[in-house]
């Protein structure tokens, strides 16, 4: 096993591969973002177009829809690699599965979480979010969507071997998203109310760190089982 | 040598034979404790100073909530044992514990809601404990759904074991965050009655009921596991010989 490639090489190669795949499937990447917008349109239509009504709902609604959009995009995280057998090759390669998983999740975040974060100020305008809320909204989504991608990857890995895993994936991952949602929206809301938000960001950062360390372990374990079966 | 007992625990046949002997005793203990505890709690314990007789649902609500939470740990720890030592039996425990735990969580939610109506004046209140119980209920449902989604038993067992472990890491985080969220919201008008100084005349029947629920839980869980053992081992000779005798 002396001819195993060095890790830096694997890292850059798999990163490049993920980027190319994401770029060639632009439609799939765009779908969650379009979904994000569509649902936000439903809020004024379904509740009320008045700014006074929308403003208190804005932080929570934007966060919930970002969460749903992430959930929607998770199914494709390992699916095509599993179907064409490249996932099996990755497991057999003898390389650290941890790094490969981190890479995949990172690119997933770059193509869903980051665009969602970038879009959120526009949705804030449409939802008449108060001015103090924008910076906390963007930064809490920035940290929070990382957590969502990492935790969601566990669900994606657990259901990858199932033909219709999409709905099941949402069902098993939703309860695990509760803390992220609570602290994400709390950060925006207390910023609007004029309180300090450092506590909420500290907790979001702590959750991100914990997820970064622990989630890939669970993902690797789940992927091994899925490939075996 | 010293580990022999541990490995014997993993044998479905050993488990089945032992529990055939144990189960009537556990069932008897459960019935006796349930009858004693509920008559004591419902008829002889004094009524509450503020809530009158409506507080008596505590004798079902509190034990059910206890077991709902403990049941998750039973499930997750047996899942971990299964993943580490590859014991067949522990995966059967995992699978059987999920529906039992889900039912207990549901009972806890329903009785809490019924209790909330006379005490708080509403069927549903987004209280921290209720909300985290609801999340726990969905964690259970997730395990059950994952179990039934896989055709191959081995994949179902291992994936749900991983999910149960991830959930176990998350339960304290979920609980703390919901608690924190609730204190931030401050619905102000409602407050849980202070239960810190519960009178012994109310506490003893409650303890009896908690013990009774533990016994009922063991009874239900073992019966579920026995069915699972028979289902999975139906091709072995010892299971078929049971069928021939009866």
Tab-separated table of C-alpha atoms in Angstrom:
chain	number	residue	atom	x	y	z
A	1	UNK	CA	0.000	0.000	0.000
A	2	UNK	CA	2.951	2.306	-0.540
A	3	UNK	CA	1.511	3.859	-3.670
A	4	UNK	CA	-1.318	5.664	-1.870
A	5	UNK	CA	-1.420	9.288	-2.973
A	6	UNK	CA	-0.561	11.951	-0.398
A	7	UNK	CA	-3.521	13.536	1.341
A	8	UNK	CA	-3.024	17.020	-0.049
A	9	UNK	CA	-3.210	15.576	-3.533
A	10	UNK	CA	-6.404	13.713	-2.720
A	11	UNK	CA	-7.853	16.825	-1.152
A	12	UNK	CA	-7.307	18.992	-4.205
A	13	UNK	CA	-8.346	16.259	-6.634
A	14	UNK	CA	-11.605	15.522	-4.875
A	15	UNK	CA	-12.331	19.230	-4.408
A	16	UNK	CA	-11.823	19.816	-8.114
A	17	UNK	CA	-14.064	16.876	-8.924
A	18	UNK	CA	-16.856	18.138	-6.683
A	19	UNK	CA	-16.670	21.602	-8.197
A	20	UNK	CA	-16.791	20.275	-11.735
A	21	UNK	CA	-19.782	18.094	-10.860
A	22	UNK	CA	-21.596	20.993	-9.241
A	23	UNK	CA	-20.850	23.246	-12.219
A	24	UNK	CA	-22.119	20.703	-14.724
A	25	UNK	CA	-25.348	20.173	-12.810
A	26	UNK	CA	-26.230	23.826	-12.507
A	27	UNK	CA	-29.947	23.111	-12.640
A	28	UNK	CA	-29.833	20.929	-9.561
A	29	UNK	CA	-27.808	23.540	-7.739
A	30	UNK	CA	-30.245	26.293	-8.667
A	31	UNK	CA	-33.401	24.422	-7.633
A	32	UNK	CA	-33.097	24.927	-3.855
A	33	UNK	CA	-32.497	28.643	-4.396
A	34	UNK	CA	-35.578	28.985	-6.591
A	35	UNK	CA	-37.514	27.056	-3.963
A	36	UNK	CA	-36.231	29.482	-1.327
A	37	UNK	CA	-37.705	32.391	-3.291
A	38	UNK	CA	-40.985	30.653	-4.115
A	39	UNK	CA	-41.816	29.894	-0.506
A	40	UNK	CA	-41.014	33.421	0.576
A	41	UNK	CA	-43.527	34.662	-2.010
A	42	UNK	CA	-46.162	32.480	-0.353
A	43	UNK	CA	-45.789	34.233	2.986
A	44	UNK	CA	-47.262	37.625	2.021
A	45	UNK	CA	-49.813	35.879	-0.192
A	46	UNK	CA	-50.898	33.564	2.573
A	47	UNK	CA	-50.633	35.807	5.607
A	48	UNK	CA	-50.591	39.499	4.794
A	49	UNK	CA	-48.624	41.839	2.528
A	50	UNK	CA	-48.452	44.511	5.223
A	51	UNK	CA	-44.984	45.388	6.434
A	52	UNK	CA	-46.173	45.588	10.026
A	53	UNK	CA	-47.261	41.953	9.958
A	54	UNK	CA	-44.316	40.680	7.947
A	55	UNK	CA	-41.512	42.347	9.895
A	56	UNK	CA	-41.839	40.234	13.071
A	57	UNK	CA	-42.178	37.082	10.987
A	58	UNK	CA	-39.200	37.844	8.741
A	59	UNK	CA	-36.263	36.343	10.713
A	60	UNK	CA	-38.075	33.124	11.491
A	61	UNK	CA	-39.559	32.686	8.026
A	62	UNK	CA	-36.267	33.266	6.227
A	63	UNK	CA	-34.524	30.830	8.560
A	64	UNK	CA	-37.201	28.159	8.196
A	65	UNK	CA	-37.199	28.415	4.420
A	66	UNK	CA	-33.399	28.281	4.301
A	67	UNK	CA	-33.616	25.133	6.413
A	68	UNK	CA	-36.178	23.565	4.086
A	69	UNK	CA	-34.158	24.494	1.005
A	70	UNK	CA	-31.099	22.808	2.537
A	71	UNK	CA	-33.145	19.709	3.324
A	72	UNK	CA	-34.343	19.592	-0.270
A	73	UNK	CA	-30.811	19.724	-1.608
A	74	UNK	CA	-29.400	17.050	0.702
A	75	UNK	CA	-30.715	14.078	-1.211
A	76	UNK	CA	-28.288	14.620	-4.070
A	77	UNK	CA	-25.266	14.851	-1.763
A	78	UNK	CA	-24.200	11.195	-2.060
A	79	UNK	CA	-26.880	9.835	-4.400
A	80	UNK	CA	-25.161	9.981	-7.803
A	81	UNK	CA	-21.816	8.847	-6.399
A	82	UNK	CA	-23.539	5.890	-4.828
A	83	UNK	CA	-25.434	5.014	-8.002
A	84	UNK	CA	-22.441	5.033	-10.329
A	85	UNK	CA	-20.173	3.265	-7.875
A	86	UNK	CA	-17.689	6.062	-7.316
A	87	UNK	CA	-18.566	6.127	-3.643
A	88	UNK	CA	-17.452	2.516	-3.370
A	89	UNK	CA	-14.185	3.403	-5.084
A	90	UNK	CA	-13.642	6.222	-2.591
A	91	UNK	CA	-14.134	3.785	0.277
A	92	UNK	CA	-11.759	1.295	-1.305
A	93	UNK	CA	-9.104	3.878	-2.098
A	94	UNK	CA	-7.586	3.615	1.363
A	95	UNK	CA	-7.763	7.369	1.755
A	96	UNK	CA	-9.185	9.029	4.838
A	97	UNK	CA	-12.947	8.966	4.436
A	98	UNK	CA	-13.121	11.851	6.876
A	99	UNK	CA	-11.423	14.201	4.411
A	100	UNK	CA	-13.504	13.024	1.487
A	101	UNK	CA	-16.700	13.570	3.454
A	102	UNK	CA	-15.597	17.017	4.627
A	103	UNK	CA	-14.833	17.899	1.017
A	104	UNK	CA	-18.206	16.815	-0.250
A	105	UNK	CA	-20.039	18.643	2.502
A	106	UNK	CA	-17.931	21.750	1.977
A	107	UNK	CA	-18.786	21.890	-1.719
A	108	UNK	CA	-22.418	21.208	-0.899
A	109	UNK	CA	-22.370	24.167	1.445
A	110	UNK	CA	-20.643	26.361	-1.138
A	111	UNK	CA	-23.334	25.564	-3.675
A	112	UNK	CA	-26.399	25.789	-1.396
A	113	UNK	CA	-25.682	27.308	2.006
A	114	UNK	CA	-23.546	30.144	0.753
A	115	UNK	CA	-25.909	31.239	-2.059
A	116	UNK	CA	-28.817	31.049	0.387
A	117	UNK	CA	-26.887	33.277	2.757
A	118	UNK	CA	-26.101	35.680	-0.058
A	119	UNK	CA	-29.736	35.800	-1.158
A	120	UNK	CA	-31.125	36.332	2.328
A	121	UNK	CA	-30.744	40.163	2.415
A	122	UNK	CA	-32.948	40.449	-0.679
A	123	UNK	CA	-35.571	38.306	0.974
A	124	UNK	CA	-35.149	40.464	4.057
A	125	UNK	CA	-36.110	43.492	1.950
A	126	UNK	CA	-39.129	41.655	0.560
A	127	UNK	CA	-40.171	40.668	4.067
A	128	UNK	CA	-39.535	44.214	5.396
A	129	UNK	CA	-36.934	43.051	7.888
A	130	UNK	CA	-35.857	45.918	10.203
A	131	UNK	CA	-32.472	47.440	9.337
A	132	UNK	CA	-30.685	46.115	12.454
A	133	UNK	CA	-31.515	42.563	11.437
A	134	UNK	CA	-29.522	42.281	8.195
A	135	UNK	CA	-26.019	41.736	9.485
A	136	UNK	CA	-27.078	39.192	12.129
A	137	UNK	CA	-29.302	37.434	9.580
A	138	UNK	CA	-26.485	37.026	7.086
A	139	UNK	CA	-23.886	36.025	9.645
A	140	UNK	CA	-26.181	33.625	11.514
A	141	UNK	CA	-27.124	31.983	8.217
A	142	UNK	CA	-23.446	31.827	7.284
A	143	UNK	CA	-22.624	29.803	10.399
A	144	UNK	CA	-25.968	28.029	10.586
A	145	UNK	CA	-26.090	26.691	7.032
A	146	UNK	CA	-22.674	25.084	7.618
A	147	UNK	CA	-24.187	23.225	10.567
A	148	UNK	CA	-27.235	22.309	8.493
A	149	UNK	CA	-25.087	20.843	5.712
A	150	UNK	CA	-22.956	18.863	8.154
A	151	UNK	CA	-25.848	17.456	10.181
A	152	UNK	CA	-27.880	16.841	7.057
A	153	UNK	CA	-25.035	14.832	5.549
A	154	UNK	CA	-25.624	12.233	8.286
A	155	UNK	CA	-29.193	11.803	7.106
A	156	UNK	CA	-28.127	11.726	3.464
A	157	UNK	CA	-25.576	9.004	4.202
A	158	UNK	CA	-28.086	6.949	6.197
A	159	UNK	CA	-30.679	6.993	3.417
A	160	UNK	CA	-28.466	6.884	0.336
A	161	UNK	CA	-29.105	3.191	-0.293
A	162	UNK	CA	-32.879	3.710	-0.323
A	163	UNK	CA	-34.560	4.401	-3.606
A	164	UNK	CA	-37.032	6.897	-2.157
A	165	UNK	CA	-35.018	8.374	0.644
A	166	UNK	CA	-35.974	12.025	0.227
A	167	UNK	CA	-38.935	12.271	2.553
A	168	UNK	CA	-37.428	9.889	5.084
A	169	UNK	CA	-34.276	11.994	5.091
A	170	UNK	CA	-36.308	15.063	6.066
A	171	UNK	CA	-38.132	13.132	8.768
A	172	UNK	CA	-35.004	11.867	10.498
A	173	UNK	CA	-33.049	15.115	10.196
A	174	UNK	CA	-35.713	17.645	11.237
A	175	UNK	CA	-35.464	17.012	15.007
A	176	UNK	CA	-31.691	17.427	14.839
A	177	UNK	CA	-32.109	20.861	13.246
A	178	UNK	CA	-34.062	22.247	16.196
A	179	UNK	CA	-31.106	23.772	18.111
A	180	UNK	CA	-29.645	25.438	15.012
A	181	UNK	CA	-32.987	27.005	14.164
A	182	UNK	CA	-33.520	28.236	17.716
A	183	UNK	CA	-30.165	29.952	17.998
A	184	UNK	CA	-30.161	31.245	14.431
A	185	UNK	CA	-33.481	33.015	14.736
A	186	UNK	CA	-32.755	34.116	18.298
A	187	UNK	CA	-29.638	35.932	17.093
A	188	UNK	CA	-31.608	37.929	14.513
A	189	UNK	CA	-34.483	38.641	16.839
A	190	UNK	CA	-32.403	39.883	19.738
A	191	UNK	CA	-30.388	42.074	17.363
A	192	UNK	CA	-33.661	43.668	16.185
A	193	UNK	CA	-34.728	44.158	19.790
A	194	UNK	CA	-31.425	45.847	20.525
A	195	UNK	CA	-29.778	43.196	22.677
A	196	UNK	CA	-26.281	41.763	22.424
A	197	UNK	CA	-26.015	38.780	20.104
A	198	UNK	CA	-22.552	37.513	20.995
A	199	UNK	CA	-23.996	34.669	23.090
A	200	UNK	CA	-26.078	33.267	20.249
A	201	UNK	CA	-23.156	33.479	17.852
A	202	UNK	CA	-20.901	31.773	20.356
A	203	UNK	CA	-23.381	28.893	20.603
A	204	UNK	CA	-23.766	28.693	16.817
A	205	UNK	CA	-19.982	28.596	16.516
A	206	UNK	CA	-19.770	25.890	19.158
A	207	UNK	CA	-22.380	23.816	17.354
A	208	UNK	CA	-20.507	24.254	14.093
A	209	UNK	CA	-17.249	23.120	15.695
A	210	UNK	CA	-18.888	20.092	17.268
A	211	UNK	CA	-20.616	19.201	14.004
A	212	UNK	CA	-17.372	19.628	12.090
A	213	UNK	CA	-15.624	17.141	14.362
A	214	UNK	CA	-18.384	14.599	14.961
A	215	UNK	CA	-20.686	14.613	11.934
A	216	UNK	CA	-18.120	13.287	9.414
A	217	UNK	CA	-17.516	10.309	11.714
A	218	UNK	CA	-21.200	9.414	11.672
A	219	UNK	CA	-21.334	10.061	7.924
A	220	UNK	CA	-18.373	7.763	7.264
A	221	UNK	CA	-19.910	5.012	9.366
A	222	UNK	CA	-23.235	5.356	7.599
A	223	UNK	CA	-21.622	5.374	4.151
A	224	UNK	CA	-19.726	2.158	4.926
A	225	UNK	CA	-22.990	0.470	5.897
A	226	UNK	CA	-24.811	1.794	2.847
A	227	UNK	CA	-22.121	0.552	0.479
A	228	UNK	CA	-21.986	-2.861	2.169
A	229	UNK	CA	-25.694	-3.468	1.822
B	1	UNK	CA	-13.560	-16.649	30.860
B	2	UNK	CA	-14.859	-13.579	32.620
B	3	UNK	CA	-16.471	-12.323	29.445
B	4	UNK	CA	-18.414	-15.490	28.861
B	5	UNK	CA	-21.545	-14.201	30.561
B	6	UNK	CA	-21.422	-11.149	28.340
B	7	UNK	CA	-21.321	-13.152	25.156
B	8	UNK	CA	-24.010	-15.471	26.381
B	9	UNK	CA	-26.228	-12.406	26.739
B	10	UNK	CA	-25.945	-11.948	23.003
B	11	UNK	CA	-27.403	-15.320	22.192
B	12	UNK	CA	-31.049	-15.041	21.123
B	13	UNK	CA	-31.708	-18.613	22.152
B	14	UNK	CA	-30.384	-18.058	25.680
B	15	UNK	CA	-32.427	-14.881	25.965
B	16	UNK	CA	-35.579	-16.580	24.775
B	17	UNK	CA	-35.244	-19.469	27.178
B	18	UNK	CA	-34.452	-17.270	30.171
B	19	UNK	CA	-37.227	-14.789	29.527
B	20	UNK	CA	-39.764	-17.598	29.205
B	21	UNK	CA	-39.089	-18.138	32.908
B	22	UNK	CA	-38.782	-14.460	33.871
B	23	UNK	CA	-41.664	-12.989	31.951
B	24	UNK	CA	-44.544	-14.229	34.177
B	25	UNK	CA	-42.788	-12.776	37.234
B	26	UNK	CA	-42.218	-9.417	35.580
B	27	UNK	CA	-45.800	-9.368	34.377
B	28	UNK	CA	-47.075	-10.216	37.850
B	29	UNK	CA	-44.943	-7.488	39.424
B	30	UNK	CA	-46.174	-5.003	36.825
B	31	UNK	CA	-49.838	-5.821	37.418
B	32	UNK	CA	-49.516	-5.743	41.217
B	33	UNK	CA	-47.597	-2.460	41.241
B	34	UNK	CA	-49.997	-0.897	38.742
B	35	UNK	CA	-53.084	-1.898	40.708
B	36	UNK	CA	-51.621	-0.857	44.059
B	37	UNK	CA	-50.146	2.385	42.725
B	38	UNK	CA	-53.200	3.541	40.827
B	39	UNK	CA	-55.683	2.749	43.596
B	40	UNK	CA	-53.394	4.410	46.116
B	41	UNK	CA	-52.848	7.440	43.922
B	42	UNK	CA	-56.376	7.839	42.618
B	43	UNK	CA	-58.365	7.022	45.731
B	44	UNK	CA	-56.241	7.437	48.857
B	45	UNK	CA	-53.725	10.196	48.161
B	46	UNK	CA	-54.994	13.573	49.393
B	47	UNK	CA	-56.240	16.114	46.800
B	48	UNK	CA	-53.894	18.933	45.897
B	49	UNK	CA	-54.413	22.243	47.692
B	50	UNK	CA	-54.616	24.284	44.481
B	51	UNK	CA	-55.464	21.813	41.743
B	52	UNK	CA	-57.931	19.616	43.594
B	53	UNK	CA	-58.302	16.213	42.054
B	54	UNK	CA	-57.074	17.115	38.583
B	55	UNK	CA	-53.457	16.698	39.667
B	56	UNK	CA	-53.972	12.930	39.933
B	57	UNK	CA	-53.026	12.485	36.288
B	58	UNK	CA	-49.475	12.983	37.581
B	59	UNK	CA	-49.537	9.274	38.454
B	60	UNK	CA	-49.549	8.422	34.766
B	61	UNK	CA	-47.898	11.483	33.271
B	62	UNK	CA	-44.681	11.515	35.263
B	63	UNK	CA	-43.880	7.769	35.021
B	64	UNK	CA	-44.619	7.797	31.282
B	65	UNK	CA	-42.275	10.774	30.756
B	66	UNK	CA	-39.566	9.056	32.810
B	67	UNK	CA	-39.733	5.935	30.707
B	68	UNK	CA	-40.015	7.833	27.438
B	69	UNK	CA	-36.625	9.406	28.076
B	70	UNK	CA	-35.032	6.331	29.650
B	71	UNK	CA	-36.322	4.276	26.726
B	72	UNK	CA	-34.330	6.375	24.287
B	73	UNK	CA	-31.163	5.635	26.199
B	74	UNK	CA	-31.989	1.926	26.293
B	75	UNK	CA	-32.400	2.060	22.527
B	76	UNK	CA	-29.282	4.091	21.786
B	77	UNK	CA	-27.015	2.143	24.143
B	78	UNK	CA	-28.163	-1.201	22.751
B	79	UNK	CA	-27.502	0.231	19.294
B	80	UNK	CA	-23.966	1.135	20.365
B	81	UNK	CA	-23.410	-2.343	21.811
B	82	UNK	CA	-24.612	-3.795	18.539
B	83	UNK	CA	-22.251	-1.664	16.488
B	84	UNK	CA	-19.242	-2.344	18.709
B	85	UNK	CA	-19.623	-6.013	19.632
B	86	UNK	CA	-21.860	-7.016	16.715
B	87	UNK	CA	-24.367	-8.726	18.942
B	88	UNK	CA	-27.469	-9.915	17.152
B	89	UNK	CA	-29.610	-9.522	20.217
B	90	UNK	CA	-28.818	-5.874	20.844
B	91	UNK	CA	-30.155	-4.884	17.430
B	92	UNK	CA	-33.360	-6.685	18.295
B	93	UNK	CA	-33.515	-4.635	21.502
B	94	UNK	CA	-32.993	-1.478	19.451
B	95	UNK	CA	-35.779	-2.341	17.068
B	96	UNK	CA	-38.205	-3.342	19.817
B	97	UNK	CA	-37.473	-0.349	22.035
B	98	UNK	CA	-38.425	2.197	19.373
B	99	UNK	CA	-42.202	1.603	19.200
B	100	UNK	CA	-42.489	1.087	22.960
B	101	UNK	CA	-40.671	4.359	23.587
B	102	UNK	CA	-42.718	6.192	20.990
B	103	UNK	CA	-45.959	5.042	22.603
B	104	UNK	CA	-44.765	6.158	26.040
B	105	UNK	CA	-43.751	9.560	24.668
B	106	UNK	CA	-47.174	9.844	23.085
B	107	UNK	CA	-48.856	8.937	26.389
B	108	UNK	CA	-46.733	11.529	28.130
B	109	UNK	CA	-47.740	14.215	25.600
B	110	UNK	CA	-51.438	13.330	25.726
B	111	UNK	CA	-51.638	13.202	29.526
B	112	UNK	CA	-49.671	16.442	29.724
B	113	UNK	CA	-52.153	18.049	27.366
B	114	UNK	CA	-55.137	16.762	29.373
B	115	UNK	CA	-53.509	17.987	32.563
B	116	UNK	CA	-52.822	21.355	30.973
B	117	UNK	CA	-56.477	22.041	30.213
B	118	UNK	CA	-57.710	22.470	33.825
B	119	UNK	CA	-54.395	23.813	35.177
B	120	UNK	CA	-53.253	26.190	32.465
B	121	UNK	CA	-56.556	26.646	30.683
B	122	UNK	CA	-55.262	25.386	27.317
B	123	UNK	CA	-54.737	22.058	25.658
B	124	UNK	CA	-51.422	22.974	24.163
B	125	UNK	CA	-48.801	25.342	25.465
B	126	UNK	CA	-45.371	25.753	23.846
B	127	UNK	CA	-43.654	24.994	27.083
B	128	UNK	CA	-40.024	23.918	27.063
B	129	UNK	CA	-40.683	20.427	28.384
B	130	UNK	CA	-43.641	19.787	26.074
B	131	UNK	CA	-41.669	20.961	23.075
B	132	UNK	CA	-38.641	18.826	23.837
B	133	UNK	CA	-40.936	15.835	24.417
B	134	UNK	CA	-42.450	16.452	20.991
B	135	UNK	CA	-38.993	16.532	19.432
B	136	UNK	CA	-38.189	13.270	21.233
B	137	UNK	CA	-41.349	11.776	19.749
B	138	UNK	CA	-40.132	12.680	16.262
B	139	UNK	CA	-36.727	11.184	16.996
B	140	UNK	CA	-38.477	7.917	17.838
B	141	UNK	CA	-40.592	8.116	14.688
B	142	UNK	CA	-37.438	8.671	12.645
B	143	UNK	CA	-35.916	5.458	13.999
B	144	UNK	CA	-39.095	3.499	13.287
B	145	UNK	CA	-39.299	4.924	9.767
B	146	UNK	CA	-35.673	4.117	9.035
B	147	UNK	CA	-36.122	0.582	10.352
B	148	UNK	CA	-39.062	-0.099	8.082
B	149	UNK	CA	-37.517	1.579	5.028
B	150	UNK	CA	-34.702	-0.935	4.582
B	151	UNK	CA	-35.347	-4.369	3.129
B	152	UNK	CA	-32.115	-5.915	4.400
B	153	UNK	CA	-32.282	-6.328	8.138
B	154	UNK	CA	-28.580	-5.754	8.658
B	155	UNK	CA	-28.569	-2.349	6.972
B	156	UNK	CA	-31.735	-1.361	8.837
B	157	UNK	CA	-30.155	-2.329	12.152
B	158	UNK	CA	-26.872	-0.556	11.643
B	159	UNK	CA	-28.269	2.646	10.159
B	160	UNK	CA	-30.860	3.001	12.891
B	161	UNK	CA	-28.172	2.345	15.497
B	162	UNK	CA	-26.135	5.234	14.073
B	163	UNK	CA	-29.210	7.456	13.994
B	164	UNK	CA	-30.033	6.543	17.599
B	165	UNK	CA	-26.493	7.440	18.672
B	166	UNK	CA	-26.569	10.761	16.803
B	167	UNK	CA	-29.881	11.441	18.508
B	168	UNK	CA	-28.438	10.593	21.895
B	169	UNK	CA	-25.636	13.128	21.420
B	170	UNK	CA	-28.279	15.641	20.403
B	171	UNK	CA	-30.859	15.100	23.135
B	172	UNK	CA	-29.057	17.204	25.775
B	173	UNK	CA	-28.381	19.919	23.188
B	174	UNK	CA	-31.999	19.925	22.052
B	175	UNK	CA	-33.218	19.943	25.617
B	176	UNK	CA	-30.982	22.852	26.648
B	177	UNK	CA	-31.726	24.892	23.543
B	178	UNK	CA	-35.486	24.454	23.882
B	179	UNK	CA	-35.210	25.374	27.547
B	180	UNK	CA	-33.262	28.490	26.633
B	181	UNK	CA	-35.677	29.354	23.840
B	182	UNK	CA	-38.582	29.108	26.256
B	183	UNK	CA	-37.033	31.348	28.892
B	184	UNK	CA	-36.386	33.900	26.173
B	185	UNK	CA	-39.988	33.835	25.012
B	186	UNK	CA	-41.477	34.339	28.473
B	187	UNK	CA	-45.176	33.603	28.044
B	188	UNK	CA	-45.331	34.982	31.585
B	189	UNK	CA	-48.886	34.109	32.584
B	190	UNK	CA	-48.345	30.391	33.008
B	191	UNK	CA	-46.028	28.610	35.300
B	192	UNK	CA	-45.573	24.989	36.135
B	193	UNK	CA	-46.667	24.242	39.655
B	194	UNK	CA	-43.734	23.940	41.953
B	195	UNK	CA	-43.254	20.269	42.551
B	196	UNK	CA	-40.099	20.510	44.606
B	197	UNK	CA	-41.881	19.975	47.923
B	198	UNK	CA	-44.235	17.139	47.141
B	199	UNK	CA	-45.863	15.702	50.223
B	200	UNK	CA	-44.870	12.105	51.132
B	201	UNK	CA	-48.519	11.055	51.026
B	202	UNK	CA	-48.486	11.957	47.322
B	203	UNK	CA	-44.899	10.919	46.664
B	204	UNK	CA	-45.182	7.266	47.745
B	205	UNK	CA	-47.927	6.364	45.293
B	206	UNK	CA	-45.978	8.240	42.630
B	207	UNK	CA	-42.860	6.193	43.335
B	208	UNK	CA	-44.982	3.041	43.210
B	209	UNK	CA	-46.350	4.098	39.850
B	210	UNK	CA	-42.860	4.835	38.514
B	211	UNK	CA	-41.736	1.357	39.571
B	212	UNK	CA	-44.899	-0.054	38.000
B	213	UNK	CA	-44.115	1.692	34.720
B	214	UNK	CA	-40.583	0.326	34.789
B	215	UNK	CA	-42.019	-3.160	35.186
B	216	UNK	CA	-44.557	-2.574	32.414
B	217	UNK	CA	-41.799	-1.250	30.200
B	218	UNK	CA	-39.674	-4.329	30.837
B	219	UNK	CA	-42.670	-6.536	30.160
B	220	UNK	CA	-43.543	-4.838	26.884
B	221	UNK	CA	-39.952	-4.615	25.721
B	222	UNK	CA	-39.133	-8.253	26.489
B	223	UNK	CA	-42.315	-9.449	24.779
B	224	UNK	CA	-41.452	-7.377	21.711
B	225	UNK	CA	-37.906	-8.715	21.674
B	226	UNK	CA	-39.149	-12.298	21.957
B	227	UNK	CA	-41.330	-11.821	18.893
B	228	UNK	CA	-38.383	-10.308	17.078
B	229	UNK	CA	-36.147	-13.224	18.112
B	230	UNK	CA	-38.621	-15.728	16.741
B	231	UNK	CA	-39.058	-13.777	13.521
B	232	UNK	CA	-35.349	-13.465	12.830
B	233	UNK	CA	-34.341	-16.939	13.981
B	234	UNK	CA	-37.232	-18.771	12.373
B	235	UNK	CA	-34.916	-20.865	10.233
B	236	UNK	CA	-32.941	-22.244	13.168
B	237	UNK	CA	-33.673	-25.641	14.617
B	238	UNK	CA	-34.477	-24.468	18.124
B	239	UNK	CA	-37.232	-22.131	16.959
B	240	UNK	CA	-38.726	-24.803	14.743
B	241	UNK	CA	-38.690	-27.264	17.610
B	242	UNK	CA	-40.761	-24.795	19.664
B	243	UNK	CA	-43.330	-24.781	16.893
B	244	UNK	CA	-43.480	-28.579	16.849
B	245	UNK	CA	-44.064	-28.908	20.589
B	246	UNK	CA	-46.978	-26.499	20.810
